[in-house]
mmCIF file with all atom_site columns, C-alpha atoms in Angstrom:
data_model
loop_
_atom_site.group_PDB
_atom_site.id
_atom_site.type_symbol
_atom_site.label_atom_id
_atom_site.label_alt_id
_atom_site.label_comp_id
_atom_site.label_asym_id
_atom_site.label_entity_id
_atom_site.label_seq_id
_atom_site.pdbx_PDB_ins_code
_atom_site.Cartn_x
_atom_site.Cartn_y
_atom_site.Cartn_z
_atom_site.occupancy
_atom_site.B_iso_or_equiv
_atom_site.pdbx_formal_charge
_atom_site.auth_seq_id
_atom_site.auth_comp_id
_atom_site.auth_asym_id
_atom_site.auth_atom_id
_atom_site.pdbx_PDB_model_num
ATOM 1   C CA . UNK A 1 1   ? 8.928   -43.277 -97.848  1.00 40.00 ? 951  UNK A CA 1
ATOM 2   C CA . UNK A 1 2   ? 10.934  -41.634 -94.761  1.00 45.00 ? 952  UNK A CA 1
ATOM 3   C CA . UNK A 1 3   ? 9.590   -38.812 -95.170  1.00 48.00 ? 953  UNK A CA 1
ATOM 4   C CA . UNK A 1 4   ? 6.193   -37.300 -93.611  1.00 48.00 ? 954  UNK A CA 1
ATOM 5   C CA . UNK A 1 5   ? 3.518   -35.739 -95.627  1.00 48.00 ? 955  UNK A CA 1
ATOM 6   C CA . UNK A 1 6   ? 4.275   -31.939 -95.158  1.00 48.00 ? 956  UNK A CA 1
ATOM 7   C CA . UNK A 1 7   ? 1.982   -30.108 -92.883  1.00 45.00 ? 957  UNK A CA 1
ATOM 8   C CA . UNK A 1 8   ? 1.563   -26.492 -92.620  1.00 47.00 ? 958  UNK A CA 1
ATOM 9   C CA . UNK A 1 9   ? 3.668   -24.673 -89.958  1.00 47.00 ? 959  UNK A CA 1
ATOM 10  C CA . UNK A 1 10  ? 0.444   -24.189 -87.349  1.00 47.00 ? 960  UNK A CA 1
ATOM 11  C CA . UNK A 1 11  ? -0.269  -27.690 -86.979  1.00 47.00 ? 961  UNK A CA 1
ATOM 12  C CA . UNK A 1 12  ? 3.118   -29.409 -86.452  1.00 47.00 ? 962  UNK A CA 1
ATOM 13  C CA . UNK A 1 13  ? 2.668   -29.903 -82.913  1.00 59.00 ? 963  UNK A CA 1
ATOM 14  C CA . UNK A 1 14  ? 4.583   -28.285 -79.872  1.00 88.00 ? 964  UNK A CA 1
ATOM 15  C CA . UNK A 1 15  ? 7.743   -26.332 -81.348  1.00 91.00 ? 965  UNK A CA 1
ATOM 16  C CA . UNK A 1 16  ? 10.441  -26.609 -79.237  1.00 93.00 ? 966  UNK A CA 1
ATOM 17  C CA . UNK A 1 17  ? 13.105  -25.017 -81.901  1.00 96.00 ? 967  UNK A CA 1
ATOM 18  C CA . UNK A 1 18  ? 13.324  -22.768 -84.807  1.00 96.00 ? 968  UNK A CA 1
ATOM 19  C CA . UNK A 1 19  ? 15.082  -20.522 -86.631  1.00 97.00 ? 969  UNK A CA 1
ATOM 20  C CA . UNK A 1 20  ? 16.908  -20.141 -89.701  1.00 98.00 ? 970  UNK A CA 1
ATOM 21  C CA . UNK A 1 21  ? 19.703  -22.756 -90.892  1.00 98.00 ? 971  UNK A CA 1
ATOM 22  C CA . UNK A 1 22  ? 21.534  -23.187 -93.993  1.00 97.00 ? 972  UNK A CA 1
ATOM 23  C CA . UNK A 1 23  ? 20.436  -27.089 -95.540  1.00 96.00 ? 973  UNK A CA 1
ATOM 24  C CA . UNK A 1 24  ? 22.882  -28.912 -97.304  1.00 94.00 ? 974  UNK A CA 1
ATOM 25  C CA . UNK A 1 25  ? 21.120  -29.707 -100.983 1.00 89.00 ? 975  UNK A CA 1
ATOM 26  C CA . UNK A 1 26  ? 20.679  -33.120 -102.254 1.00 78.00 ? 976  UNK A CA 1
ATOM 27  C CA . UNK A 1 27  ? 21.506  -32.486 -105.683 1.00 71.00 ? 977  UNK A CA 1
ATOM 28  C CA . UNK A 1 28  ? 25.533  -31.301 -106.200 1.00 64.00 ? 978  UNK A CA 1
ATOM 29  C CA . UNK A 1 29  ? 26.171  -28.689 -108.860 1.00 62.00 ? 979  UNK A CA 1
ATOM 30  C CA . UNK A 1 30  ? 29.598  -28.296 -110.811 1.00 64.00 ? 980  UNK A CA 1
ATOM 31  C CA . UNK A 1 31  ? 30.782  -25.965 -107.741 1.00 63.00 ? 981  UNK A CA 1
ATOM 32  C CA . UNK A 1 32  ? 30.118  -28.659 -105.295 1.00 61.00 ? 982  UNK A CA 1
ATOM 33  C CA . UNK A 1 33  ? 26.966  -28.512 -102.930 1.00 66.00 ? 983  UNK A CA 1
ATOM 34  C CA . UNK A 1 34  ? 24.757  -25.968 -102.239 1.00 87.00 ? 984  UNK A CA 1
ATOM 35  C CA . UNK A 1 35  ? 23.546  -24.504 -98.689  1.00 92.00 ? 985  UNK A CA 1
ATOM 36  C CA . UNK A 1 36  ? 20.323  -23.306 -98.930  1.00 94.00 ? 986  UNK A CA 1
ATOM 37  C CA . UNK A 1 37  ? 18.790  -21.007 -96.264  1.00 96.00 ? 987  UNK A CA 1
ATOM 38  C CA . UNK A 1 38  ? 15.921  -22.963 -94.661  1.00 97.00 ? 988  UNK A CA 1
ATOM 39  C CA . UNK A 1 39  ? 13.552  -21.644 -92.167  1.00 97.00 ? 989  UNK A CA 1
ATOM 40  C CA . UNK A 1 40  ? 13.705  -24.724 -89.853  1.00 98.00 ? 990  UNK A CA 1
ATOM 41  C CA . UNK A 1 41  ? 11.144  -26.141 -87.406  1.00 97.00 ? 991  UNK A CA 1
ATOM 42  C CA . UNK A 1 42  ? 12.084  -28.891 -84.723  1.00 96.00 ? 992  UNK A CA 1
ATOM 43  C CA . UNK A 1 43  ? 8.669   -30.088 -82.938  1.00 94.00 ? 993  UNK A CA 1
ATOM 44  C CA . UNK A 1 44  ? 8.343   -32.803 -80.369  1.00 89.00 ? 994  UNK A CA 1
ATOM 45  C CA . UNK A 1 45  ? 8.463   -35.991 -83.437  1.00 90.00 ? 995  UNK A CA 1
ATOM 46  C CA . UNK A 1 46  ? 9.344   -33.952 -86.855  1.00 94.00 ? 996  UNK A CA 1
ATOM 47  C CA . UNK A 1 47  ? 12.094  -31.862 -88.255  1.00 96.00 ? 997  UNK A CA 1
ATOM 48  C CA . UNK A 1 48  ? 10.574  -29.396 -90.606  1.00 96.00 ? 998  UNK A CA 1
ATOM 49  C CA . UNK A 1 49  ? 12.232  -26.997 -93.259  1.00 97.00 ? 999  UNK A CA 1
ATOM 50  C CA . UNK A 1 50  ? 10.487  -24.138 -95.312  1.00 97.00 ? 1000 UNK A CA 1
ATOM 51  C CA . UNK A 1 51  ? 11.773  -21.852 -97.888  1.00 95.00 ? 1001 UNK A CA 1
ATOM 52  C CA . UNK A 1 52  ? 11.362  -19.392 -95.278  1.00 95.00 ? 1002 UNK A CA 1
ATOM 53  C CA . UNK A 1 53  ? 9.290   -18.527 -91.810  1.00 94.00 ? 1003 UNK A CA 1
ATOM 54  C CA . UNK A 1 54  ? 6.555   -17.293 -93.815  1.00 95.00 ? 1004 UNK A CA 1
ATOM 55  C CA . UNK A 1 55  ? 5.808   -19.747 -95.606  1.00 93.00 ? 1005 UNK A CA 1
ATOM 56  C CA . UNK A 1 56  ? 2.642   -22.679 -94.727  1.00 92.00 ? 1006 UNK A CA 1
ATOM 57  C CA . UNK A 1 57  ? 4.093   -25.236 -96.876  1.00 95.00 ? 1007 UNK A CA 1
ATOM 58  C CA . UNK A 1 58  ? 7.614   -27.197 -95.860  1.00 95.00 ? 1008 UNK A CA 1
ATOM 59  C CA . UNK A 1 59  ? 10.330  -28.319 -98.606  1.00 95.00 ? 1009 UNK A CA 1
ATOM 60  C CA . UNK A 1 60  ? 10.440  -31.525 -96.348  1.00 95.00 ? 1010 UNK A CA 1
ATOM 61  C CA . UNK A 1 61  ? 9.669   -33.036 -93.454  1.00 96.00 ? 1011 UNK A CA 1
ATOM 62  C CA . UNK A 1 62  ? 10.959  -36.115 -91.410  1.00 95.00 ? 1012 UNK A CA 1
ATOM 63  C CA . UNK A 1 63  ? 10.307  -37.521 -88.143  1.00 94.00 ? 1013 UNK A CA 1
ATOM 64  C CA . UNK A 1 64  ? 13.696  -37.221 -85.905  1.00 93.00 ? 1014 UNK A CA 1
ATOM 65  C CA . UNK A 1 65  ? 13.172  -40.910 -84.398  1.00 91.00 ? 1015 UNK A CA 1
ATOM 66  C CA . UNK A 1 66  ? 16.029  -42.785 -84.690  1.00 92.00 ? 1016 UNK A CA 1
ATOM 67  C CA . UNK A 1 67  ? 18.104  -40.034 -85.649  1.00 95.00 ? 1017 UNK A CA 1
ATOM 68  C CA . UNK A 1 68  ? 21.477  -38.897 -83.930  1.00 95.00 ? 1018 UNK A CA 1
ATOM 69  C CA . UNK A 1 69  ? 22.570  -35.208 -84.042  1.00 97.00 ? 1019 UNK A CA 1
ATOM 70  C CA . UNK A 1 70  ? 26.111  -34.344 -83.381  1.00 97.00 ? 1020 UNK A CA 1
ATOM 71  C CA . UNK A 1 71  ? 28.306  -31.392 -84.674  1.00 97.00 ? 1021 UNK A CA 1
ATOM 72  C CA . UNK A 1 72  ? 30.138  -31.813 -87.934  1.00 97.00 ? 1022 UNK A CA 1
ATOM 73  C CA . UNK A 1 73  ? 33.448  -29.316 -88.705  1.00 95.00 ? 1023 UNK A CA 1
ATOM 74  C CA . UNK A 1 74  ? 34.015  -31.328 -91.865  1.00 95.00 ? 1024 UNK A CA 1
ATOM 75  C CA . UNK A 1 75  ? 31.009  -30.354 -93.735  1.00 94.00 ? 1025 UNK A CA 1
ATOM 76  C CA . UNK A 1 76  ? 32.771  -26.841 -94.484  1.00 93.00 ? 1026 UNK A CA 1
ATOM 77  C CA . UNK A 1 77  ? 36.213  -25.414 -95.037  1.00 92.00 ? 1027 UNK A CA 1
ATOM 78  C CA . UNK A 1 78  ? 35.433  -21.595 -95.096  1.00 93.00 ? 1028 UNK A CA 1
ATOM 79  C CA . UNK A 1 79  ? 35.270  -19.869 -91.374  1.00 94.00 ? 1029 UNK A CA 1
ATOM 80  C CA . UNK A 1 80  ? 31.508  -21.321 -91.331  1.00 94.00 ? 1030 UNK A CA 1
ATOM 81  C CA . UNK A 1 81  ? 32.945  -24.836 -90.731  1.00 94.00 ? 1031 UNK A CA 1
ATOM 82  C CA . UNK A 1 82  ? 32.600  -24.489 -86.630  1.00 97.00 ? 1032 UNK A CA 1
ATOM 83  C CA . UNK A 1 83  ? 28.700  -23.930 -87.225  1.00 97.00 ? 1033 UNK A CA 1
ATOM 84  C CA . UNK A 1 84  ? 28.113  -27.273 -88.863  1.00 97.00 ? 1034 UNK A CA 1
ATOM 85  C CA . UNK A 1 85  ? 26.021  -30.370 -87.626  1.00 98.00 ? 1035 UNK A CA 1
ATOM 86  C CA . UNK A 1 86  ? 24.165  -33.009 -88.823  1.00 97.00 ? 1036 UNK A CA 1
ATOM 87  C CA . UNK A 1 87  ? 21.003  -35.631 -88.345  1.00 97.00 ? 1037 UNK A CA 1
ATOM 88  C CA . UNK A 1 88  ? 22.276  -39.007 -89.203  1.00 97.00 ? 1038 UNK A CA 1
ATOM 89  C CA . UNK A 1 89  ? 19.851  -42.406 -88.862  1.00 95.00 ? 1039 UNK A CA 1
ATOM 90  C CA . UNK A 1 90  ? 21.110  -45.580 -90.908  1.00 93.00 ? 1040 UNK A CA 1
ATOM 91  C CA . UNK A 1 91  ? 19.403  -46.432 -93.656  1.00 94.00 ? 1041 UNK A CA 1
ATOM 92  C CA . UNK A 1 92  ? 17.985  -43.060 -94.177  1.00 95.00 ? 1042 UNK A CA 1
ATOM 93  C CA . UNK A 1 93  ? 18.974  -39.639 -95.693  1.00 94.00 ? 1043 UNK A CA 1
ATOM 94  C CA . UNK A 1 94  ? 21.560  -37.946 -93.624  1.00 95.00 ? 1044 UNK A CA 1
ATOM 95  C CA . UNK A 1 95  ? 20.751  -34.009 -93.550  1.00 96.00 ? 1045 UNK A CA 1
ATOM 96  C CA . UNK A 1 96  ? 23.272  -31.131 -93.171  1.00 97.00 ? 1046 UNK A CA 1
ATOM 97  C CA . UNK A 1 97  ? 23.525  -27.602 -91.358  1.00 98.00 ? 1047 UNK A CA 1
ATOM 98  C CA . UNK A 1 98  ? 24.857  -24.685 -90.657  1.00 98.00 ? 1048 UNK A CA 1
ATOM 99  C CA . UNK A 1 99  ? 23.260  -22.420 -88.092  1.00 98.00 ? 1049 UNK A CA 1
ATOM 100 C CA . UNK A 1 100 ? 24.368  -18.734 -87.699  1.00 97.00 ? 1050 UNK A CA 1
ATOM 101 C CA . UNK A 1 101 ? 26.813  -19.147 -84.957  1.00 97.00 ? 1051 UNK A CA 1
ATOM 102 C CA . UNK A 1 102 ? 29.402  -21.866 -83.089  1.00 98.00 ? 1052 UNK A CA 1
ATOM 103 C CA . UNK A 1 103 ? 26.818  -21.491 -79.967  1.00 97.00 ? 1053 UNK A CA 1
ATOM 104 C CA . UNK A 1 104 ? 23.290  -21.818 -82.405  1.00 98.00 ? 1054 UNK A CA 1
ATOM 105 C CA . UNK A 1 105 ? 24.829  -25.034 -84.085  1.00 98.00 ? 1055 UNK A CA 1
ATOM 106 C CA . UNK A 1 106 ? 25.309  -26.762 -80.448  1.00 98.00 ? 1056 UNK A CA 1
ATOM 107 C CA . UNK A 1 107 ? 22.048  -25.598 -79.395  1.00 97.00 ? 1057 UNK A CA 1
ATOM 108 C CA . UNK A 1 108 ? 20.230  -27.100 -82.318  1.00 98.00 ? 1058 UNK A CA 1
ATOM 109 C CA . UNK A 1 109 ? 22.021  -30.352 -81.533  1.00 97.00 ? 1059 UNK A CA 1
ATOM 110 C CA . UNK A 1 110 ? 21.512  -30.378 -77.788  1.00 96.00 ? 1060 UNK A CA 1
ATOM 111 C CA . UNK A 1 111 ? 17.733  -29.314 -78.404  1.00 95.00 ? 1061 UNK A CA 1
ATOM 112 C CA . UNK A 1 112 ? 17.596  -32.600 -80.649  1.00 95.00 ? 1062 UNK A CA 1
ATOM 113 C CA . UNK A 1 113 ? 19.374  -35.002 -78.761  1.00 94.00 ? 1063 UNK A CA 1
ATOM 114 C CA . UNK A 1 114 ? 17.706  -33.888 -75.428  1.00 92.00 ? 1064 UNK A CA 1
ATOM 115 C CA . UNK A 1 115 ? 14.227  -34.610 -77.826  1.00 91.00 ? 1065 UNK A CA 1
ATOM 116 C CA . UNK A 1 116 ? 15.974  -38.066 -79.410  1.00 90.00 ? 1066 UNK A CA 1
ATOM 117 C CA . UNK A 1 117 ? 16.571  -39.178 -75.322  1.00 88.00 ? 1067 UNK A CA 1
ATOM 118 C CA . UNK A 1 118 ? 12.998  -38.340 -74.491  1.00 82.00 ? 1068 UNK A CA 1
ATOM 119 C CA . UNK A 1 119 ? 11.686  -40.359 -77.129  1.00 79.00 ? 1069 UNK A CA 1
ATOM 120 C CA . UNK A 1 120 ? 13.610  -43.552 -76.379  1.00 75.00 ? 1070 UNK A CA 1
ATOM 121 C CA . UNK A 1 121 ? 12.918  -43.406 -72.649  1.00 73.00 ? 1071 UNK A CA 1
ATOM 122 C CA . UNK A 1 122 ? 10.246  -45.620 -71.485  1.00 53.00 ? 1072 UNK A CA 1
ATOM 123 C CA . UNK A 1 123 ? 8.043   -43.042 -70.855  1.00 53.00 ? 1073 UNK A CA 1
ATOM 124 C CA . UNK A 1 124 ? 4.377   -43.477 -71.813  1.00 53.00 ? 1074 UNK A CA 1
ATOM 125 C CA . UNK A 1 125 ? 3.230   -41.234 -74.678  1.00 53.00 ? 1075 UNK A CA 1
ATOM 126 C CA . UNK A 1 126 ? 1.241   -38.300 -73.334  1.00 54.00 ? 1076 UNK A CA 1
ATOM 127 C CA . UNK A 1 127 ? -1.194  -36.671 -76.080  1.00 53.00 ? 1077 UNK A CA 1
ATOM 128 C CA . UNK A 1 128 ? -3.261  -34.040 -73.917  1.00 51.00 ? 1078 UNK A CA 1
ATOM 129 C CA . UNK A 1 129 ? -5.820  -34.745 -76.237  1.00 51.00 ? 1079 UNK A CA 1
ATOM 130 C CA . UNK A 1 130 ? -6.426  -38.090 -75.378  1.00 47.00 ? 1080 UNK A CA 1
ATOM 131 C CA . UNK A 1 131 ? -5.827  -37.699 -71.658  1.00 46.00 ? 1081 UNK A CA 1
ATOM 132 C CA . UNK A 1 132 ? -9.557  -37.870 -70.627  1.00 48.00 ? 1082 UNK A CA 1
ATOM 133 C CA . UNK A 1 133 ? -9.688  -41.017 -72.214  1.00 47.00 ? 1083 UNK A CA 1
ATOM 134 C CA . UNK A 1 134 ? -6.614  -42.225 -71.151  1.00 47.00 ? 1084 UNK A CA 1
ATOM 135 C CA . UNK A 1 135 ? -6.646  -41.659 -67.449  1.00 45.00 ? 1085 UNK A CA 1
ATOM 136 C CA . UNK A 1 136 ? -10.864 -41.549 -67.112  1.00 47.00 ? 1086 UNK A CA 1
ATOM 137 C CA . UNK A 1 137 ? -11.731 -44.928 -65.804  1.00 48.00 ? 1087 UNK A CA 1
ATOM 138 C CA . UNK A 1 138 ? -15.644 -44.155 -65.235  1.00 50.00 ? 1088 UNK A CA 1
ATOM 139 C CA . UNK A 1 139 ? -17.792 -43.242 -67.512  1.00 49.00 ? 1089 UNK A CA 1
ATOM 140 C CA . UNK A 1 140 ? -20.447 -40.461 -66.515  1.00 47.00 ? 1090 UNK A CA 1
ATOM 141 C CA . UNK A 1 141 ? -23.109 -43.056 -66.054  1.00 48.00 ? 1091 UNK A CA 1
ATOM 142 C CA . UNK A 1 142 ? -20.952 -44.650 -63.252  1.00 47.00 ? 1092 UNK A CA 1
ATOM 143 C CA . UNK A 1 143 ? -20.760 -48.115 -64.777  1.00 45.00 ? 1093 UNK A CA 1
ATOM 144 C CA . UNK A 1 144 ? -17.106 -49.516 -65.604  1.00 45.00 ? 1094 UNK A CA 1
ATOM 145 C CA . UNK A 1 145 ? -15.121 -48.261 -68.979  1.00 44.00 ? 1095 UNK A CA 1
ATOM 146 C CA . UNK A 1 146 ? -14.015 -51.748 -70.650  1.00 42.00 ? 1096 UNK A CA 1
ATOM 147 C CA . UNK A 1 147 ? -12.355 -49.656 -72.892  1.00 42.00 ? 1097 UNK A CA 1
ATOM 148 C CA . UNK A 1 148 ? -9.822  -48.659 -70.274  1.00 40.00 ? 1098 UNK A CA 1
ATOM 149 C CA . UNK A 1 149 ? -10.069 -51.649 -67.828  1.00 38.00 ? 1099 UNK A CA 1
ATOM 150 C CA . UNK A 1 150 ? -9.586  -55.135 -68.837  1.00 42.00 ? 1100 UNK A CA 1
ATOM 151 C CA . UNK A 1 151 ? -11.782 -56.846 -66.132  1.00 41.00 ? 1101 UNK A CA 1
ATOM 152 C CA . UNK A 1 152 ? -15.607 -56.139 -66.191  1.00 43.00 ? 1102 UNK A CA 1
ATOM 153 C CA . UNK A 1 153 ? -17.920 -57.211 -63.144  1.00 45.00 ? 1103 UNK A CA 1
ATOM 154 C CA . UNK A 1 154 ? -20.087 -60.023 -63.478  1.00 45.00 ? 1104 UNK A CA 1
ATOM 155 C CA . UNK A 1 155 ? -23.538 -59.717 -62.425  1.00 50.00 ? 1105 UNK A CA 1
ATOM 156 C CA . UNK A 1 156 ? -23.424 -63.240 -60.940  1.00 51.00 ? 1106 UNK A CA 1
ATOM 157 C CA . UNK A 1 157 ? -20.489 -62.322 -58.354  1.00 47.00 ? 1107 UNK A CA 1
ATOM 158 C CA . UNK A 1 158 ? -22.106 -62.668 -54.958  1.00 49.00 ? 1108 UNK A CA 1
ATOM 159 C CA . UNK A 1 159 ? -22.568 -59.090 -53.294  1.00 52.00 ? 1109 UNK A CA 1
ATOM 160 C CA . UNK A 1 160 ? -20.302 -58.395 -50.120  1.00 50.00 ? 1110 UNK A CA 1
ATOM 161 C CA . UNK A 1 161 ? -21.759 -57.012 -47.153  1.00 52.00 ? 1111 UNK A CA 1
ATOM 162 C CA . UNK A 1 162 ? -18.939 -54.752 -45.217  1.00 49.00 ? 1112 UNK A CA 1
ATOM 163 C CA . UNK A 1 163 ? -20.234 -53.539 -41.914  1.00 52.00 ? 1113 UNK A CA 1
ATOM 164 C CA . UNK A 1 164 ? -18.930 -49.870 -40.963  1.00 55.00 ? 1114 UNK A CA 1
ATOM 165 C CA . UNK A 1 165 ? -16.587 -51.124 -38.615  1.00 56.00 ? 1115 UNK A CA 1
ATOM 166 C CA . UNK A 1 166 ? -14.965 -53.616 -41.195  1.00 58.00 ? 1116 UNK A CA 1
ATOM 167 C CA . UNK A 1 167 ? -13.627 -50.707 -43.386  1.00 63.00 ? 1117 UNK A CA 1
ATOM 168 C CA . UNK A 1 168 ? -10.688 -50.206 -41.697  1.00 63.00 ? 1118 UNK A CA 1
ATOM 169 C CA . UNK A 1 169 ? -7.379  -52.885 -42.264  1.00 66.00 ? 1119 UNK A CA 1
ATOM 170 C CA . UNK A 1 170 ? -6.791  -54.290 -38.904  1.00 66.00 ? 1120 UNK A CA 1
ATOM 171 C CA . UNK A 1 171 ? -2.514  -54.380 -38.971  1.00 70.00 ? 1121 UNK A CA 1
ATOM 172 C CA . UNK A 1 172 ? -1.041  -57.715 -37.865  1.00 74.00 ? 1122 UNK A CA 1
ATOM 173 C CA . UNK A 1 173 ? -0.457  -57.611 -33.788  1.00 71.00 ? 1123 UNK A CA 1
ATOM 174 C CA . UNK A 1 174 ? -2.920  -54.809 -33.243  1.00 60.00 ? 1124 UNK A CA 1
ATOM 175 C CA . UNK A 1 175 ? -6.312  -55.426 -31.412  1.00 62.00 ? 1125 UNK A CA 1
ATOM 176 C CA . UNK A 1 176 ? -9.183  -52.914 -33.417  1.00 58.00 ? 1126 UNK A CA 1
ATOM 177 C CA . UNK A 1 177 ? -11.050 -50.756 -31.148  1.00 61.00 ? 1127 UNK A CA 1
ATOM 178 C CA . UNK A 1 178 ? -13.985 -51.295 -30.399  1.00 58.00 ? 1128 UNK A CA 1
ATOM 179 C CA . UNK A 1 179 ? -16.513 -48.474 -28.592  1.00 54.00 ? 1129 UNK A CA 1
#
């Protein structure tokens, strides 16, 4: 169950890499394994990977948390082997790539573990769409929002008079003026 329901390409969320990779295939034929040419999608919590950009439907998704990405020259012996990385979490499937070029393979993993870093820092979750409710403390009637405050006023809390003059802090050793 590690892996995501697939969702179409438009609604995975903010892309912040793709392009096409070869995918190491699960299943190993009599010649070894096969590399597949995946049209791959890296968004701000998935990893997704179509048969190619056109398509709406992904051959798999996962969610990248918990995952490490690092290069990997062993995956290949032909002059592709410098192009090779991989996504590695324990306990889960580890997947394989080559990218088009030395450079494209360390940008894939830097783009991941810059994403992996971001997601365990303590950071607060932003999701714009739930920033009204989030950061609005006031509802449009004026009363208090118990759904974003945990202390409500009581109606039989005594009412404090301030006088104008009394809104100011008066800082210890200083005398407020009076006019």
């Amino acid at each position: 169950l590690e892996e995501v329901m697939p969702k179409p390409v438009q609604d995975t969320g903010s892309i912040l890499k793709q392009g096409y990779l070869e995918k190491r295939s699960r299943e190993h034929s009599f010649f070894g394994s096969e590399w597949q040419k995946r049209w791959c999608v890296l968004t701000t919590r998935t990893f997704c990977y179509y048969a190619n950009e056109k398509n709406k439907q992904p051959k798999g998704t996962f969610s990248i948390e918990n995952y490490s990405a690092q290069l990997a020259f062993h995956l290949r012996k032909d002059s592709r082997k410098r192009c090779c990385f991989e996504l590695i979490c324990p306990g889960k499937r580890t997947y394989e790539f080559t990218a088009p070029s030395p450079a494209e393979a360390e940008d894939w993993v830097n783009q991941i573990q810059f994403l992996l870093k971001d997601l365990s820092s303590f950071t607060i979750p932003y999701d714009e769409e739930d920033e009204e409710e989030l950061y609005n403390d006031v509802d449009s009637s004026g009363s208090v929002n118990t759904a974003s405050c945990n202390t409500t006023l009581s109606k039989d809390e005594p009412k404090v008079k301030m006088e104008e003059e009394d809104i100011y802090e008066v800082l210890p050793g200083k005398q407020p003026n009076k006019q």
